[in-house]
Amino acid sequence: MTQKNVLLTGIKPTGQPHLGNYFGAIEPALKRADGNRDNFFFIANYHALNTIDSAEELKKLTHIIAATWIASGLDPSKCHFYKQSDIPQIFELETILNATVPKGWMNKAHAYKAAVDKNRADKKDIDSDVNMGLYNYPILMASDILIFNANKIPVGKDQIQHVEIARDIAMRFNSKYSTTSLTLPEYIVEKDIQEIPGIDGRKMSKSYGNVIPLYGTEEDWFNSIRRIVTDSEANHTIETFKATTFYGIYHHIATEEESQKLCESMVGHNIGWKEAKEDLMEKMIKRFKEPSSVYLDLLHDTNHIDSILDEGAKKILPIAKETLGKVKKSVGVI
Ligand code: TRP
């Protein structure tokens, strides 16, 4: 029997998306979506509760992530597009799975381990500032995936372990209850994607404060681009120029030819950093201005966003109910 492919991925609404999120997760996930698959894209707003404690902020970020997906090319009529909180079966499944997941698996999950390590280094209680949402994060993420029988999960490298745990949870459940109710998921990580550096040269990340925002106004972009670290090296070779933070960012946005041209101009001293940054601004505008206006328009009409998400959830509730029904039968509650 050949199983159909069901692709699923989610984004936590915890911050304004930046270029790193776009090139590392959003663009590759949307490229993977093709006509032969059932594709599920969602906003993981319950996951965001672990860190966002203002209702207003969470609502705003939820709309921002929804608008980002759509501006990036997601067509809600061709895929399943929804927010996690509209699928209550996810949370019921999580409660059932809690009973089968060994606590030790959660102790080893990297987000929790990182929090513990940091507390240790800071000489605090190891569980200081760790809430149960963070601790149980992998079980909720497993429920997101398993409720829709998803088997292909495009994620960034940092999420591989979570998908592996979801797979382990599904296997354990199926074997414990001698059932095939849960589909075993596998992750998809794009190998040939180069990480985009932040404006300070480290990995682009909200927590380092070194991001270039994805969608927004030209002013938003310019404020970041002008702060990209540059050296005063007057004699770059093609190799040393290609190793700069600036080029690391530039070549993600510009075409191959444009990148080559910039290299030659910089190495040949025809232009300096100021002109290079202006050039980058131009390329940002060329690539992201149109989707930015889609994004900004959507955010002016959040009712429209809400109705798209509501519709999206309604269409897939029957699938969630069916999976949960099988699971409830397997454990003996119906
Ligand atoms: N944990 C993911 C992240 O932080 C977001 C996420 C939640 C997710 N549930 C998911 C991704 C299910 C893929 C599948 O990026």
Tab-separated table of C-alpha atoms and ligand atoms in Angstrom:
chain	number	residue	atom	x	y	z
A	1	MET	CA	0.000	0.000	0.000
A	2	THR	CA	1.439	3.363	-0.861
A	3	GLN	CA	0.627	5.957	1.693
A	4	LYS	CA	-0.187	9.444	0.485
A	5	ASN	CA	2.075	12.222	1.598
A	6	VAL	CA	0.738	14.660	4.118
A	7	LEU	CA	3.022	17.621	4.659
A	8	LEU	CA	2.644	19.720	7.811
A	9	THR	CA	4.551	22.518	9.445
A	10	GLY	CA	3.858	25.318	11.899
A	11	ILE	CA	5.293	28.599	13.091
A	12	LYS	CA	5.156	29.876	16.645
A	13	PRO	CA	3.889	33.475	16.827
A	14	THR	CA	6.605	34.755	19.125
A	15	GLY	CA	8.134	37.522	17.042
A	16	GLN	CA	8.245	39.453	13.821
A	17	PRO	CA	9.553	37.127	11.074
A	18	HIS	CA	12.977	37.986	9.690
A	19	LEU	CA	15.023	36.972	6.664
A	20	GLY	CA	16.453	33.973	8.542
A	21	ASN	CA	12.944	32.601	9.101
A	22	TYR	CA	12.074	33.202	5.468
A	23	PHE	CA	15.070	31.541	3.844
A	24	GLY	CA	15.423	28.837	6.497
A	25	ALA	CA	11.802	27.783	6.952
A	26	ILE	CA	9.011	29.643	5.175
A	27	GLU	CA	10.280	29.601	1.600
A	28	PRO	CA	11.496	25.969	1.658
A	29	ALA	CA	8.248	24.739	3.234
A	30	LEU	CA	6.137	26.509	0.619
A	31	LYS	CA	8.364	25.169	-2.161
A	32	ARG	CA	7.788	21.643	-0.855
A	33	ALA	CA	4.049	22.084	-1.109
A	34	ASP	CA	2.931	20.634	-4.383
A	35	GLY	CA	-0.312	19.454	-5.882
A	36	ASN	CA	0.186	15.814	-4.899
A	37	ARG	CA	0.153	16.441	-1.227
A	38	ASP	CA	-2.228	17.481	1.427
A	39	ASN	CA	-0.406	20.435	2.870
A	40	PHE	CA	-1.035	21.775	6.351
A	41	PHE	CA	0.405	25.115	7.420
A	42	PHE	CA	-0.516	26.503	10.783
A	43	ILE	CA	0.132	29.047	13.485
A	44	ALA	CA	1.241	27.393	16.711
A	45	ASN	CA	-0.336	29.904	19.078
A	46	TYR	CA	-0.584	27.562	22.082
A	47	HIS	CA	3.158	26.989	21.801
A	48	ALA	CA	3.641	30.751	21.978
A	49	LEU	CA	1.820	30.929	25.323
A	50	ASN	CA	4.998	29.684	26.975
A	51	THR	CA	6.701	32.977	26.284
A	52	ILE	CA	4.061	35.575	25.383
A	53	ASP	CA	1.977	36.714	28.312
A	54	SER	CA	0.013	39.593	26.818
A	55	ALA	CA	-3.283	38.775	25.085
A	56	GLU	CA	-2.942	41.733	22.810
A	57	GLU	CA	0.588	40.818	21.801
A	58	LEU	CA	-0.368	37.212	21.065
A	59	LYS	CA	-3.276	38.292	18.873
A	60	LYS	CA	-1.090	40.734	17.003
A	61	LEU	CA	1.666	38.178	16.442
A	62	THR	CA	-0.876	35.601	15.278
A	63	HIS	CA	-2.069	38.013	12.597
A	64	ILE	CA	1.518	38.834	11.685
A	65	ILE	CA	2.388	35.179	11.117
A	66	ALA	CA	-0.804	34.583	9.127
A	67	ALA	CA	-0.113	37.617	6.935
A	68	THR	CA	3.482	36.463	6.493
A	69	TRP	CA	2.441	33.023	5.237
A	70	ILE	CA	0.023	34.536	2.737
A	71	ALA	CA	2.370	37.300	1.563
A	72	SER	CA	5.009	34.592	1.028
A	73	GLY	CA	2.786	32.814	-1.457
A	74	LEU	CA	0.611	30.468	0.577
A	75	ASP	CA	-2.749	30.123	-1.148
A	76	PRO	CA	-5.398	29.250	1.461
A	77	SER	CA	-7.602	27.717	-1.252
A	78	LYS	CA	-4.887	25.201	-2.155
A	79	CYS	CA	-3.781	24.035	1.292
A	80	HIS	CA	-4.969	23.741	4.874
A	81	PHE	CA	-4.237	26.947	6.723
A	82	TYR	CA	-5.355	27.416	10.323
A	83	LYS	CA	-4.398	28.239	13.845
A	84	GLN	CA	-3.663	25.553	16.407
A	85	SER	CA	-6.133	26.832	19.018
A	86	ASP	CA	-9.048	26.214	16.621
A	87	ILE	CA	-8.401	22.470	16.663
A	88	PRO	CA	-9.283	21.382	20.227
A	89	GLN	CA	-8.641	17.722	19.352
A	90	ILE	CA	-4.911	18.521	19.392
A	91	PHE	CA	-5.101	19.209	23.105
A	92	GLU	CA	-7.238	16.202	23.905
A	93	LEU	CA	-4.766	14.026	22.049
A	94	GLU	CA	-1.937	15.613	24.018
A	95	THR	CA	-3.591	14.624	27.291
A	96	ILE	CA	-3.907	11.028	26.125
A	97	LEU	CA	-0.306	10.946	24.915
A	98	ASN	CA	0.936	12.355	28.243
A	99	ALA	CA	0.087	9.006	29.787
A	100	THR	CA	2.363	7.089	27.425
A	101	VAL	CA	5.383	9.393	27.196
A	102	PRO	CA	8.244	8.651	29.607
A	103	LYS	CA	9.307	11.691	31.590
A	104	GLY	CA	12.922	10.932	30.723
A	105	TRP	CA	12.251	11.745	27.067
A	106	MET	CA	11.261	15.262	28.039
A	107	ASN	CA	14.362	15.655	30.242
A	108	LYS	CA	16.430	15.097	27.112
A	109	ALA	CA	14.546	17.524	24.849
A	110	HIS	CA	16.930	20.261	23.825
A	111	ALA	CA	14.878	23.349	24.706
A	112	TYR	CA	14.387	22.096	28.260
A	113	LYS	CA	17.993	20.946	28.537
A	114	ALA	CA	19.238	24.317	27.358
A	115	ALA	CA	17.133	26.054	30.024
A	116	VAL	CA	18.498	23.704	32.706
A	117	ASP	CA	22.095	24.193	31.559
A	118	LYS	CA	21.674	27.945	31.644
A	119	ASN	CA	20.200	27.834	35.144
A	120	ARG	CA	23.083	25.641	36.285
A	121	ALA	CA	25.634	28.041	34.819
A	122	ASP	CA	23.838	30.942	36.513
A	123	LYS	CA	23.829	28.965	39.793
A	124	LYS	CA	20.046	28.992	39.973
A	125	ASP	CA	17.602	26.196	40.703
A	126	ILE	CA	17.734	24.001	37.590
A	127	ASP	CA	14.026	24.500	36.885
A	128	SER	CA	13.975	28.208	37.530
A	129	ASP	CA	11.655	29.924	35.006
A	130	VAL	CA	10.791	26.622	33.328
A	131	ASN	CA	7.040	26.244	32.892
A	132	MET	CA	5.243	22.993	32.116
A	133	GLY	CA	4.477	24.315	28.636
A	134	LEU	CA	8.183	24.362	27.843
A	135	TYR	CA	8.702	20.974	29.473
A	136	ASN	CA	5.839	19.331	27.571
A	137	TYR	CA	6.534	21.213	24.336
A	138	PRO	CA	7.517	18.081	22.383
A	139	ILE	CA	4.270	16.299	23.306
A	140	LEU	CA	2.137	19.201	22.080
A	141	MET	CA	4.190	19.360	18.902
A	142	ALA	CA	3.700	15.606	18.440
A	143	SER	CA	-0.062	16.135	18.764
A	144	ASP	CA	0.006	18.874	16.105
A	145	ILE	CA	1.579	16.401	13.735
A	146	LEU	CA	-0.173	13.156	14.672
A	147	ILE	CA	-3.718	14.546	14.729
A	148	PHE	CA	-3.556	15.079	10.937
A	149	ASN	CA	-1.635	11.871	10.123
A	150	ALA	CA	1.165	13.986	8.726
A	151	ASN	CA	4.225	12.074	7.541
A	152	LYS	CA	6.453	14.776	6.032
A	153	ILE	CA	7.476	17.576	8.346
A	154	PRO	CA	9.661	20.323	6.863
A	155	VAL	CA	11.604	21.946	9.704
A	156	GLY	CA	14.835	23.725	10.479
A	157	LYS	CA	17.697	21.714	11.977
A	158	ASP	CA	16.811	22.837	15.490
A	159	GLN	CA	13.472	21.012	15.241
A	160	ILE	CA	14.760	17.611	14.113
A	161	GLN	CA	14.761	16.235	17.631
A	162	HIS	CA	11.133	17.265	18.142
A	163	VAL	CA	10.012	15.391	15.038
A	164	GLU	CA	12.019	12.355	16.149
A	165	ILE	CA	10.262	12.475	19.513
A	166	ALA	CA	6.889	12.718	17.725
A	167	ARG	CA	7.806	9.594	15.777
A	168	ASP	CA	8.877	7.771	18.948
A	169	ILE	CA	5.652	8.788	20.673
A	170	ALA	CA	3.570	7.461	17.760
A	171	MET	CA	5.486	4.164	17.709
A	172	ARG	CA	5.167	3.717	21.439
A	173	PHE	CA	1.446	4.455	21.380
A	174	ASN	CA	0.798	2.101	18.470
A	175	SER	CA	2.728	-0.716	20.089
A	176	LYS	CA	1.272	-0.213	23.562
A	177	TYR	CA	-2.288	-0.384	22.234
A	178	SER	CA	-1.609	-2.775	19.341
A	179	THR	CA	-2.995	-0.305	16.848
A	180	THR	CA	-1.964	1.570	13.726
A	181	SER	CA	-3.972	4.664	14.666
A	182	LEU	CA	-0.994	6.995	14.560
A	183	THR	CA	1.043	7.676	11.422
A	184	LEU	CA	4.817	7.812	11.880
A	185	PRO	CA	6.157	11.216	10.814
A	186	GLU	CA	9.576	12.016	9.420
A	187	TYR	CA	11.353	15.323	9.156
A	188	ILE	CA	12.484	17.020	5.978
A	189	VAL	CA	15.513	19.263	6.339
A	190	GLU	CA	16.814	21.005	3.241
A	191	LYS	CA	20.502	20.209	2.959
A	192	ASP	CA	21.617	22.864	0.555
A	193	ILE	CA	20.272	25.839	2.440
A	194	GLN	CA	22.995	28.101	3.739
A	195	GLU	CA	22.277	29.889	6.952
A	196	ILE	CA	21.920	33.645	6.577
A	197	PRO	CA	24.089	35.671	8.955
A	198	GLY	CA	22.624	38.457	11.065
A	199	ILE	CA	23.845	42.028	10.780
A	200	ASP	CA	26.539	41.355	13.418
A	201	GLY	CA	27.831	38.223	11.659
A	202	ARG	CA	26.357	35.679	14.097
A	203	LYS	CA	23.415	33.477	13.105
A	204	MET	CA	20.396	35.701	12.384
A	205	SER	CA	18.189	35.348	15.417
A	206	LYS	CA	15.666	37.431	17.292
A	207	SER	CA	17.449	36.654	20.550
A	208	TYR	CA	20.682	38.218	19.269
A	209	GLY	CA	18.883	41.371	18.113
A	210	ASN	CA	20.677	41.145	14.764
A	211	VAL	CA	17.825	40.571	12.322
A	212	ILE	CA	16.678	42.169	9.094
A	213	PRO	CA	12.879	42.128	9.140
A	214	LEU	CA	11.214	40.216	6.328
A	215	TYR	CA	8.157	42.323	5.524
A	216	GLY	CA	7.653	45.920	6.434
A	217	THR	CA	8.545	49.361	5.214
A	218	GLU	CA	11.704	50.446	3.440
A	219	GLU	CA	12.611	52.326	6.574
A	220	ASP	CA	12.471	49.111	8.633
A	221	TRP	CA	14.904	47.466	6.231
A	222	PHE	CA	17.203	50.437	5.975
A	223	ASN	CA	17.539	50.724	9.745
A	224	SER	CA	18.949	47.191	9.848
A	225	ILE	CA	20.945	47.252	6.634
A	226	ARG	CA	22.875	50.361	7.556
A	227	ARG	CA	24.036	48.581	10.730
A	228	ILE	CA	25.472	45.512	8.953
A	229	VAL	CA	29.031	45.180	10.233
A	230	THR	CA	31.669	45.907	7.616
A	231	ASP	CA	35.434	46.006	7.818
A	232	SER	CA	37.691	48.708	6.522
A	233	GLU	CA	39.610	46.201	4.400
A	234	ALA	CA	40.423	48.158	1.283
A	235	ASN	CA	41.861	45.271	-0.651
A	236	HIS	CA	39.344	42.493	-0.740
A	237	THR	CA	39.881	39.549	-3.038
A	238	ILE	CA	36.854	37.698	-4.377
A	239	GLU	CA	37.410	35.097	-1.649
A	240	THR	CA	37.722	37.505	1.259
A	241	PHE	CA	34.767	39.534	0.031
A	242	LYS	CA	32.630	36.430	-0.278
A	243	ALA	CA	33.467	35.621	3.350
A	244	THR	CA	32.065	38.921	4.658
A	245	THR	CA	28.827	39.145	6.601
A	246	PHE	CA	27.554	41.619	4.035
A	247	TYR	CA	28.001	39.200	1.154
A	248	GLY	CA	26.511	36.381	3.252
A	249	ILE	CA	23.325	38.424	3.426
A	250	TYR	CA	23.465	39.958	-0.045
A	251	HIS	CA	23.754	36.760	-2.043
A	252	HIS	CA	20.612	35.316	-0.448
A	253	ILE	CA	18.583	38.197	-1.800
A	254	ALA	CA	20.238	38.996	-5.118
A	255	THR	CA	20.528	36.719	-8.130
A	256	GLU	CA	23.731	34.848	-8.933
A	257	GLU	CA	24.631	37.397	-11.617
A	258	GLU	CA	23.952	40.367	-9.395
A	259	SER	CA	26.099	38.826	-6.660
A	260	GLN	CA	28.941	38.262	-9.097
A	261	LYS	CA	28.673	41.842	-10.301
A	262	LEU	CA	28.797	43.206	-6.773
A	263	CYS	CA	31.902	41.121	-6.005
A	264	GLU	CA	33.670	42.517	-9.038
A	265	SER	CA	32.710	46.112	-8.236
A	266	MET	CA	33.902	45.809	-4.637
A	267	VAL	CA	37.140	44.016	-5.467
A	268	GLY	CA	37.832	46.450	-8.316
A	269	HIS	CA	37.272	49.441	-5.969
A	270	ASN	CA	34.508	50.780	-8.184
A	271	ILE	CA	32.206	51.078	-5.203
A	272	GLY	CA	32.532	51.107	-1.412
A	273	TRP	CA	30.406	49.812	1.458
A	274	LYS	CA	27.983	52.734	1.254
A	275	GLU	CA	27.087	51.966	-2.340
A	276	ALA	CA	27.016	48.246	-1.595
A	277	LYS	CA	24.437	48.853	1.111
A	278	GLU	CA	22.363	51.001	-1.212
A	279	ASP	CA	22.543	48.207	-3.720
A	280	LEU	CA	21.328	45.735	-1.084
A	281	MET	CA	18.418	48.053	-0.286
A	282	GLU	CA	17.499	48.045	-3.969
A	283	LYS	CA	17.571	44.264	-4.088
A	284	MET	CA	15.419	44.048	-0.951
A	285	ILE	CA	12.903	46.361	-2.575
A	286	LYS	CA	12.931	44.371	-5.795
A	287	ARG	CA	12.386	41.100	-4.008
A	288	PHE	CA	10.203	41.987	-1.027
A	289	LYS	CA	8.339	45.199	-1.731
A	290	GLU	CA	5.403	43.562	-3.433
A	291	PRO	CA	4.838	40.877	-0.799
A	292	SER	CA	5.316	43.578	1.842
A	293	SER	CA	2.408	45.516	0.470
A	294	VAL	CA	0.270	42.346	0.492
A	295	TYR	CA	1.384	41.824	4.105
A	296	LEU	CA	0.645	45.393	5.202
A	297	ASP	CA	-2.760	45.370	3.471
A	298	LEU	CA	-3.695	42.126	5.197
A	299	LEU	CA	-2.740	43.536	8.561
A	300	HIS	CA	-5.082	46.434	7.974
A	301	ASP	CA	-7.960	43.980	7.716
A	302	THR	CA	-7.473	41.488	10.512
A	303	ASN	CA	-11.127	40.386	10.300
A	304	HIS	CA	-10.324	39.039	6.878
A	305	ILE	CA	-7.337	37.124	8.262
A	306	ASP	CA	-9.540	35.707	11.029
A	307	SER	CA	-12.156	34.525	8.562
A	308	ILE	CA	-9.528	32.793	6.406
A	309	LEU	CA	-8.201	30.974	9.487
A	310	ASP	CA	-11.700	30.075	10.713
A	311	GLU	CA	-12.606	28.621	7.327
A	312	GLY	CA	-9.342	26.713	7.244
A	313	ALA	CA	-9.965	25.112	10.624
A	314	LYS	CA	-13.559	24.156	9.787
A	315	LYS	CA	-12.457	22.205	6.723
A	316	ILE	CA	-10.088	19.968	8.666
A	317	LEU	CA	-11.952	19.404	11.913
A	318	PRO	CA	-13.411	16.129	10.533
A	319	ILE	CA	-9.874	14.754	10.056
A	320	ALA	CA	-8.900	15.702	13.614
A	321	LYS	CA	-12.100	14.138	14.969
A	322	GLU	CA	-11.485	10.932	13.080
A	323	THR	CA	-7.925	10.517	14.389
A	324	LEU	CA	-8.959	11.373	17.933
A	325	GLY	CA	-11.886	8.950	17.664
A	326	LYS	CA	-9.548	6.096	16.725
A	327	VAL	CA	-7.173	6.975	19.549
A	328	LYS	CA	-9.989	7.180	22.103
A	329	LYS	CA	-11.246	3.767	20.988
A	330	SER	CA	-7.731	2.332	21.248
A	331	VAL	CA	-7.367	3.435	24.868
A	332	GLY	CA	-10.903	2.520	25.899
A	333	VAL	CA	-12.589	5.828	26.601
A	334	ILE	CA	-15.230	5.268	23.925
B	1	TRP	N1	8.359	23.998	17.249
B	1	TRP	C1	8.307	24.645	15.951
B	1	TRP	C2	9.285	25.833	15.987
B	1	TRP	O1	9.556	26.374	17.032
B	1	TRP	C3	6.920	25.113	15.615
B	1	TRP	C4	5.954	23.968	15.568
B	1	TRP	C5	4.959	23.702	16.455
B	1	TRP	C6	5.921	22.924	14.575
B	1	TRP	N2	4.300	22.563	16.086
B	1	TRP	C7	4.862	22.064	14.941
B	1	TRP	C8	6.692	22.660	13.424
B	1	TRP	C9	4.555	20.910	14.175
B	1	TRP	C10	6.376	21.516	12.669
B	1	TRP	C11	5.322	20.657	13.052
B	1	TRP	O2	9.754	26.229	14.950
